[in-house]
Short mmCIF file of C-alpha atoms in Angstrom, two decimals:
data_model
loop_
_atom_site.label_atom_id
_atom_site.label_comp_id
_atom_site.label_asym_id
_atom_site.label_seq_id
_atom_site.Cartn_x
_atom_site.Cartn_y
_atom_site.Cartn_z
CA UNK A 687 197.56 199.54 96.94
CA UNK A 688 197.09 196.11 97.82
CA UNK A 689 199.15 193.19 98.60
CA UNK A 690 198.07 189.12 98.64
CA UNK A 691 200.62 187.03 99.71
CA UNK A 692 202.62 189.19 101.86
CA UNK A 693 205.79 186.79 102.36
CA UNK A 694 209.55 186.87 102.96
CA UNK A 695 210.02 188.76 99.50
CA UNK A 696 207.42 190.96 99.34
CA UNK A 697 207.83 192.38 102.83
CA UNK A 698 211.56 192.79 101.79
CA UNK A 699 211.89 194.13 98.37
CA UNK A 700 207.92 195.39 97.39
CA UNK A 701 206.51 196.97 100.80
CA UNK A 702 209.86 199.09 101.72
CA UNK A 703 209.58 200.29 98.67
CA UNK A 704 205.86 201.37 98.49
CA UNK A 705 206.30 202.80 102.06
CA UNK A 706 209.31 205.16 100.52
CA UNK A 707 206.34 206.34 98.47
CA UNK A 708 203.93 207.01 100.96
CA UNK A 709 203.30 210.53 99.92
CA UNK A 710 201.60 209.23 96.68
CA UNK A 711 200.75 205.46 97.92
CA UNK A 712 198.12 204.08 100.43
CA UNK A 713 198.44 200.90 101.55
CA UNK A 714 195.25 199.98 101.85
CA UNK A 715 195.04 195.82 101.82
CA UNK A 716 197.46 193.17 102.91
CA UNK A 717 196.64 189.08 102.77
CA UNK A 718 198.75 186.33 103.94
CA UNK A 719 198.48 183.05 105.71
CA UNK A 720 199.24 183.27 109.32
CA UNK A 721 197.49 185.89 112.07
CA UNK A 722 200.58 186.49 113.60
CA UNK A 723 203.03 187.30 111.01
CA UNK A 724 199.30 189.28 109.31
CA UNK A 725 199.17 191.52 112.07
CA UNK A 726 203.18 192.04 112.02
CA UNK A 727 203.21 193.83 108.54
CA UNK A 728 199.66 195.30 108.89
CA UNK A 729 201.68 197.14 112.04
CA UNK A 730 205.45 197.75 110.32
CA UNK A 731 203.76 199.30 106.88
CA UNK A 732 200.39 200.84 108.22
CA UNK A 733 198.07 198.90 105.93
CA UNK A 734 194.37 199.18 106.73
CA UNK A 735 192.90 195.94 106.52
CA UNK A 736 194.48 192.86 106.80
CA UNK A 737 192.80 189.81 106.14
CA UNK A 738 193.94 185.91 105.82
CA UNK A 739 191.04 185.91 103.03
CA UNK A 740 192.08 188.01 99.80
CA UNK A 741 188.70 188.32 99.02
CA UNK A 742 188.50 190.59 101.62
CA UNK A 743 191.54 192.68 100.83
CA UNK A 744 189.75 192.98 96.98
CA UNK A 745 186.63 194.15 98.76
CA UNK A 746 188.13 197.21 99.73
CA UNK A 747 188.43 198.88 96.68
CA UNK A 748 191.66 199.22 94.82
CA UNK A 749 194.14 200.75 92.31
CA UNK A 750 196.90 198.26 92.00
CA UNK A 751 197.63 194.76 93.40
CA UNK A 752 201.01 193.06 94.01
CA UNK A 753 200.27 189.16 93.55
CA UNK A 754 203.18 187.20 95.67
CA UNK A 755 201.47 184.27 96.88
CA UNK A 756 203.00 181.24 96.07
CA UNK A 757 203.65 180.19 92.25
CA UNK A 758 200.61 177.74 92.13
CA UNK A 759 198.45 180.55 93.34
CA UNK A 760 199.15 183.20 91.50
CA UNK A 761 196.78 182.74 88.31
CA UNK A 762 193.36 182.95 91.03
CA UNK A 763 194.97 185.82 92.88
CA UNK A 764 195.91 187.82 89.64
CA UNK A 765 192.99 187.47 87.92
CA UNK A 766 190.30 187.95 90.70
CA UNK A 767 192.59 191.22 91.27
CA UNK A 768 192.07 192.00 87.52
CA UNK A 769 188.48 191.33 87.89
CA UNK A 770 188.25 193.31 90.89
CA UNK A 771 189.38 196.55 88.41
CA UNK A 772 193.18 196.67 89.83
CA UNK A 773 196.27 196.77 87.68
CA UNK A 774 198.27 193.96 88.86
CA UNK A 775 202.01 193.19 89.74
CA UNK A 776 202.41 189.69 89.64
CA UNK A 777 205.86 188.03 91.27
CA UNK A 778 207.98 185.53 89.17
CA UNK A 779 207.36 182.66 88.25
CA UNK A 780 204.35 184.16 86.81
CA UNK A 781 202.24 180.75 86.99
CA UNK A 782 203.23 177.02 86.45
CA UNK A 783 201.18 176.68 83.45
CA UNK A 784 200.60 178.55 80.02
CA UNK A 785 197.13 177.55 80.05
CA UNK A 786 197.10 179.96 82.98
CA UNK A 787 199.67 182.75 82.22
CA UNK A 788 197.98 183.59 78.75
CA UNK A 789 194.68 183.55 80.82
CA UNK A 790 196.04 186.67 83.03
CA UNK A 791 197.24 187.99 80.04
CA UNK A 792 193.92 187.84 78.05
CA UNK A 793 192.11 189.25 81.35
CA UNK A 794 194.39 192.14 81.89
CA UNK A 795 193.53 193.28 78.00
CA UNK A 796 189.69 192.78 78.73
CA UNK A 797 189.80 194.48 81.59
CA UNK A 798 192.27 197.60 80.18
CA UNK A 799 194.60 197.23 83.43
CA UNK A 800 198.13 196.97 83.34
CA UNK A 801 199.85 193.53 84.18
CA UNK A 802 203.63 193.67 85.29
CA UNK A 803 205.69 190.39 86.01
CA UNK A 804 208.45 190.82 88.86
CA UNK A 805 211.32 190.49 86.64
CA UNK A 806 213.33 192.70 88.25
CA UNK A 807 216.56 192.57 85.81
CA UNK A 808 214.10 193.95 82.61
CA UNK A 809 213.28 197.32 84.98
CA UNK A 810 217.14 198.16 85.61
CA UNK A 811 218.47 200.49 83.37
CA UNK A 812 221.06 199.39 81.91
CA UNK A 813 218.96 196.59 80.24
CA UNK A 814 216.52 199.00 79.06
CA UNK A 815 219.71 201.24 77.55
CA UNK A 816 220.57 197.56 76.02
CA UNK A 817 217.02 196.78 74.77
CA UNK A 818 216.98 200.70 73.36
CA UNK A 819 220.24 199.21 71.12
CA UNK A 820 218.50 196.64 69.76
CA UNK A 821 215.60 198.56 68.90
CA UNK A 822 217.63 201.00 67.17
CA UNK A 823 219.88 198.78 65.30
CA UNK A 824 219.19 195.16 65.52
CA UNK A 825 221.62 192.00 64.86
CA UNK A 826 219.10 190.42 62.44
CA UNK A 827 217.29 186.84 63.16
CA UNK A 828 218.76 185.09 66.10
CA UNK A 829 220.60 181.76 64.98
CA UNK A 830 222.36 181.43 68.77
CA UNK A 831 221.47 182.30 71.86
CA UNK A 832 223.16 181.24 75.04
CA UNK A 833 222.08 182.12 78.74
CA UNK A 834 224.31 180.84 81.96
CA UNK A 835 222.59 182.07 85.51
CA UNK A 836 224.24 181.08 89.10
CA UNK A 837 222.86 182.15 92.32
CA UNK A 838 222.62 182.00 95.99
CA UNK A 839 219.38 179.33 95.90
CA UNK A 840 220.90 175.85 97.05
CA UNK A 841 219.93 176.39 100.56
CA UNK A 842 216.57 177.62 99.74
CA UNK A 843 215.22 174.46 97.52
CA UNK A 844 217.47 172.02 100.02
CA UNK A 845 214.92 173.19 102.38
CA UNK A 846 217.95 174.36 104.66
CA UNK A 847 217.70 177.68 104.90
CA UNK A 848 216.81 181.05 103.25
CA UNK A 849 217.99 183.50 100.64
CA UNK A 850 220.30 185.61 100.92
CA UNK A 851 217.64 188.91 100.83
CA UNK A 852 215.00 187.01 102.62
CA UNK A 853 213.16 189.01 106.01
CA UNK A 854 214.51 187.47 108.80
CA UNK A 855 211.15 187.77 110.48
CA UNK A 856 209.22 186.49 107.63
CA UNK A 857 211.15 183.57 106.44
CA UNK A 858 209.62 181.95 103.51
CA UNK A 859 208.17 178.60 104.54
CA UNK A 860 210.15 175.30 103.06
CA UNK A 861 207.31 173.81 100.98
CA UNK A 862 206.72 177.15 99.41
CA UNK A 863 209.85 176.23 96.74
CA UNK A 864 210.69 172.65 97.42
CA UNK A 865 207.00 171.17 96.77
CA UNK A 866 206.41 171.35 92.97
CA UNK A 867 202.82 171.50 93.05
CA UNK A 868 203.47 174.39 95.18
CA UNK A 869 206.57 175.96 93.06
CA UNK A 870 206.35 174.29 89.97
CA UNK A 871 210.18 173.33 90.26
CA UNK A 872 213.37 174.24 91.56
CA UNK A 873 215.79 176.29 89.84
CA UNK A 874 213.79 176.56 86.45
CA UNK A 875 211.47 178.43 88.33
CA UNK A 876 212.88 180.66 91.19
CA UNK A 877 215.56 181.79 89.22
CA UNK A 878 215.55 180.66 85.20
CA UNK A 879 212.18 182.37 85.34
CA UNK A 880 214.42 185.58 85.69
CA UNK A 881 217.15 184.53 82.64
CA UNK A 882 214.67 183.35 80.32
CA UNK A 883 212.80 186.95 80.79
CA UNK A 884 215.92 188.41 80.43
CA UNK A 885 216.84 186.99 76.69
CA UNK A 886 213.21 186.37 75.64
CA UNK A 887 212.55 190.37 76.47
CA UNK A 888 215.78 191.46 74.31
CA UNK A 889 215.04 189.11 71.65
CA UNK A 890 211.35 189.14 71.31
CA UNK A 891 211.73 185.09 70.72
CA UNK A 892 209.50 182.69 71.33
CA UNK A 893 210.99 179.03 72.68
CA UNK A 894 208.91 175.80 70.95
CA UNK A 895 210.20 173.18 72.21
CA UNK A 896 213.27 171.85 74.52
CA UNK A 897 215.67 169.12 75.90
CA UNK A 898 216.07 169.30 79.68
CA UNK A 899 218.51 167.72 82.07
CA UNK A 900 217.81 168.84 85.56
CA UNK A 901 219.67 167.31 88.75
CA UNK A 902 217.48 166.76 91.64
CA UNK A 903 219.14 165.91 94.98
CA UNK A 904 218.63 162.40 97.06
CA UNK A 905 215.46 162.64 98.85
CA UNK A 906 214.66 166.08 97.31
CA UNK A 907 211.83 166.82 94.79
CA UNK A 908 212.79 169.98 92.96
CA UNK A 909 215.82 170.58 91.23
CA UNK A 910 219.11 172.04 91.87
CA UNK A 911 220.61 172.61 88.25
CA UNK A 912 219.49 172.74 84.89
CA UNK A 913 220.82 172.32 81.39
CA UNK A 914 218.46 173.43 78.48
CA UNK A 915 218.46 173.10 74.92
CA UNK A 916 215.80 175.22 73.27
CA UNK A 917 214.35 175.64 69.91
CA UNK A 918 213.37 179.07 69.04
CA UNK A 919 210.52 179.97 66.94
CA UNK A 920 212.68 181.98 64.82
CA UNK A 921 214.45 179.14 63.72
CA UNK A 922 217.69 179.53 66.07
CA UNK A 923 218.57 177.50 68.97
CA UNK A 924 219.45 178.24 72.47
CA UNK A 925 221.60 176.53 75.24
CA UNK A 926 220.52 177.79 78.94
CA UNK A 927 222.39 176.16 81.99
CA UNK A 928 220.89 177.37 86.02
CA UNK A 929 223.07 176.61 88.85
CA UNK A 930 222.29 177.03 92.70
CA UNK A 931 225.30 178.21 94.37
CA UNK A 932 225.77 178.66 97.95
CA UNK A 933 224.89 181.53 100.02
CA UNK A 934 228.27 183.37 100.41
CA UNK A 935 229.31 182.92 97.12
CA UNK A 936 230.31 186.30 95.30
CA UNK A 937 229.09 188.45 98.35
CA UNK A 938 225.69 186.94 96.75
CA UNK A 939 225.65 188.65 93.70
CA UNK A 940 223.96 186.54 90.99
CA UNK A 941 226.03 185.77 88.14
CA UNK A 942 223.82 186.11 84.29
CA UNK A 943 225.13 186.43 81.41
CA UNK A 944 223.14 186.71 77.79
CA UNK A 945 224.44 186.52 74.57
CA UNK A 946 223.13 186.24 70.84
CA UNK A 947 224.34 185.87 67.65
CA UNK A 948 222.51 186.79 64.91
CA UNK A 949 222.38 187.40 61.29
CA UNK A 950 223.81 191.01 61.14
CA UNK A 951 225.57 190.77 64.52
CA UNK A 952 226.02 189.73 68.34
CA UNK A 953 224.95 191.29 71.50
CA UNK A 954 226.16 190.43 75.29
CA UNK A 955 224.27 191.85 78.35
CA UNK A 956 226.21 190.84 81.46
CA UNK A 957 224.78 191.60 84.73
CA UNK A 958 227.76 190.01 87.13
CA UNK A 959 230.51 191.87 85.18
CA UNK A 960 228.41 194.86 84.18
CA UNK A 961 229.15 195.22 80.42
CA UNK A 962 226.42 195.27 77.57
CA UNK A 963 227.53 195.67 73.92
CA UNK A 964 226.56 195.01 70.57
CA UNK A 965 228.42 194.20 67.61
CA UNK A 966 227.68 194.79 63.75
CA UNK A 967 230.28 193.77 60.92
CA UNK A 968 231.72 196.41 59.42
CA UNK A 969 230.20 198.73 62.03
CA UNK A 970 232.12 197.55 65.29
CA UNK A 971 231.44 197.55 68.90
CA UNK A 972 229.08 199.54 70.91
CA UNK A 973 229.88 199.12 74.39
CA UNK A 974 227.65 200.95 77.41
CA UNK A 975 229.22 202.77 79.87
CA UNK A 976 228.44 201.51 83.11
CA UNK A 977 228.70 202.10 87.02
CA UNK A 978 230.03 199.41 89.52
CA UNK A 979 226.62 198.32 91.11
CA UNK A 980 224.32 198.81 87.75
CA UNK A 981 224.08 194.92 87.64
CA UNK A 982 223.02 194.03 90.44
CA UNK A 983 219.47 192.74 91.65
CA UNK A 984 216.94 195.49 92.87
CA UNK A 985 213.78 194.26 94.25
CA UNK A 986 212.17 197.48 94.31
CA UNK A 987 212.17 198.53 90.66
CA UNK A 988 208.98 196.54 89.93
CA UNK A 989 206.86 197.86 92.78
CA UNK A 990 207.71 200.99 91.50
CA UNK A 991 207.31 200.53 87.83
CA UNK A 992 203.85 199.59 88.88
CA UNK A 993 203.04 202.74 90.47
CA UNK A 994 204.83 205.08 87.68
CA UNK A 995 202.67 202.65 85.37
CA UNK A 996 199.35 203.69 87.10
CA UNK A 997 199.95 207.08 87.13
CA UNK A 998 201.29 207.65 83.74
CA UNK A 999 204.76 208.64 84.72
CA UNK A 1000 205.73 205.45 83.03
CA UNK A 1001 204.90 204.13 79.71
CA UNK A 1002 206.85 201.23 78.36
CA UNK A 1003 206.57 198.29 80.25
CA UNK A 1004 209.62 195.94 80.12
CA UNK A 1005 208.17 193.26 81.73
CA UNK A 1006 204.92 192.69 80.17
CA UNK A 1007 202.44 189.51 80.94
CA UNK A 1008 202.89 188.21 77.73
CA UNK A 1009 206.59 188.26 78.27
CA UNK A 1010 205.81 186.46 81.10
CA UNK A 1011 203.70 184.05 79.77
CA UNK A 1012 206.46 183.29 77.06
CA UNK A 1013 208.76 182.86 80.34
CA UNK A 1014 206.00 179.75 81.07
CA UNK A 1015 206.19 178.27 77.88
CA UNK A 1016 209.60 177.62 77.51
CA UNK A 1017 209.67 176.21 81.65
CA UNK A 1018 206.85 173.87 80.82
CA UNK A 1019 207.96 172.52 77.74
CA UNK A 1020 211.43 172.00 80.10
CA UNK A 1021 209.88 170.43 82.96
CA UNK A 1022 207.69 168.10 80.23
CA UNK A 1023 210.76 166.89 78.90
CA UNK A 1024 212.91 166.35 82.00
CA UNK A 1025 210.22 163.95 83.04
CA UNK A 1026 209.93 162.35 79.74
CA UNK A 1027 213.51 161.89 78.39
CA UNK A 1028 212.44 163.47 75.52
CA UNK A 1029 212.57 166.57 73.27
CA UNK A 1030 209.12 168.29 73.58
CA UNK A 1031 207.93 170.37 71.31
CA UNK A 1032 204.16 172.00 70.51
CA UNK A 1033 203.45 175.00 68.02
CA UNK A 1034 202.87 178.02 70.23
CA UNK A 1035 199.64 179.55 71.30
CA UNK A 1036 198.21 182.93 72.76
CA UNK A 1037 199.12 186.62 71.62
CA UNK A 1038 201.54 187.47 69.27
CA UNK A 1039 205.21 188.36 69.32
CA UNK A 1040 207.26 190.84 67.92
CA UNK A 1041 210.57 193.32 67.94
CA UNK A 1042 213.37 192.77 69.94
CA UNK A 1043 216.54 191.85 68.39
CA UNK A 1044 215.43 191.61 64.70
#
């Protein structure tokens, strides 16, 4: 295994949980800016070769890659790692552009590797028990669909402080989420990435174009909050509002909530208050049964989907790169039209879509 762009996250939710499985994981290569923070985490995790260059870290030879550089540098680190012959996990947001993300996603097929975005809410299971229920018994073509996500972020893009899970040794650095051609955004991106995932993975939609009203602070450059209106390519609509709370807030549990109305029926997937269900007329409600705790964020599921991926213990992947690259679209066609005032709409492009709710 192999890690470029070894920063605050990845040495807090990825590496702890690769080193749990040292008896079937190597950690052979680890690549990030800085020599002294480098040799810090080559130390703590026992990685081999440690290089500011991720060239070098490619060179020597591996399975699997996790790609958490920053967002505008994750399309060149993801595919050289594809090229190099590794499956990849790549971090949210999986790039800025769709240009880019479908690019990975073409070059993971050519290549026959698997290619896993970090959305860590798709790997828990009580979303894949959720996605199961719409497999099994859709709610017909989505006409609604409405997605609300706080969480613990304002100090982060104020370029004040941290999140709430960050290392305290390995502190992300400020411009890596408040310079957008660094980040790509604010909110849309660290977080909305996550939501959009989230409904576009349950749904199997496809947004094509969108309004956007996004708040960006005096003196700041990347936004704080965000109010979408989508069009789907299904036909239905879909409202999405982001919020960065402050750390503190809810003992920092993020709050995201999904819900969808469709032709034969509604579904809810709530995260903060831990209840999925799904309705059908004439048919009732279906409601999971769920512990306290299932909702809540856990870094390390997609570190080790990845490695039940690679050796075959695992074979559906809930958090695919073309999922992922849909994740992009609907982001870019938000960020075009916050700039511009305007709806923004283009037919989309890349591979093809399918399942989920219908």
């Amino acid at each position: 295994m192999g890690v470029i762009g070894a920063g605050s996250w990845a040495v807090s939710a990825h590496l702890p949980a690769l080193k749990e499985m040292a008896d079937e994981v190597e950690l052979v290569g680890v690549s990030r800016l800085g020599p002294e923070a480098l040799q810090r985490i080559k130390e703590r995790f026992g990685f081999q070769v440690a290089s500011e260059d991720y060239r070098e870290v490619l060179d020597a030879g591996l399975d699997a890659v996790i790609v958490a550089s920053p967002s505008a540098m994750h399309a060149e680190h993801a595919r050289a790692a594809l090229g190099a012959g590794a499956h990849v996990l790549c971090e949210k947001p999986f790039t800025i552009t769709s240009a880019d993300a479908w690019g990975i996603v073409e070059a993971a097929e050519e290549a026959g590797r698997h290619l896993l975005v970090s959305f860590g809410w798709n790997f828990k299971p009580m979303v894949e028990q959720a996605a199961q229920l719409l497999r099994h018994d859709g709610i017909g073509p989505i006409e609604h669909l409405s997605v609300t996500m706080s969480s613990q972020t304002r100090e982060l893009l104020m370029g004040t402080g941290a999140y709430p899970e960050a290392d305290p040794e390995t502190v992300p650095a400020e411009e890596t989420w408040t310079v957008p051609e660094i980040s790509g955004g604010g909110y849309g991106q660290a977080q909305l990435s996550h939501a959009l995932a989230l409904a576009l993975g349950l749904t199997g939609e496809r947004v094509v174009g969108a309004f956007a009203l996004m708040t960006v602070p005096p003196g700041r450059k990347v936004e704080l909050h965000d109010a979408l209106s989508l069009r789907l390519a299904g036909g239905g609509i879909a409202a999405v509002g982001g919020a960065s709370s402050y750390v503190g807030a809810d003992a920092n549990k993020h709050h995201l909530v999904v819900e969808a109305v469709g032709g034969n029926g509604q579904f809810m997937v709530d995260v903060f208050r831990e209840r999925v269900s799904i309705f059908r007329p004439g048919r009732g409600e279906t409601a999971l049964v769920l512990e306290p705790g299932e909702g809540a964020y856990d870094g390390s599921l997609a570190a080790r989907a990845l490695v039940d991926m690679v050796t075959g213990r695992r074979r559906a992947n809930p958090a695919p790169g073309e999922l992922g690259a849909r994740t992009v679209e609907a982001l870019e066609l938000a960020y075009a039209s916050a700039a511009s005032g305007r709806f923004e709409a283009r037919a989309p492009s890349g591979a093809a879509v399918g399942g989920g709710a219908r």
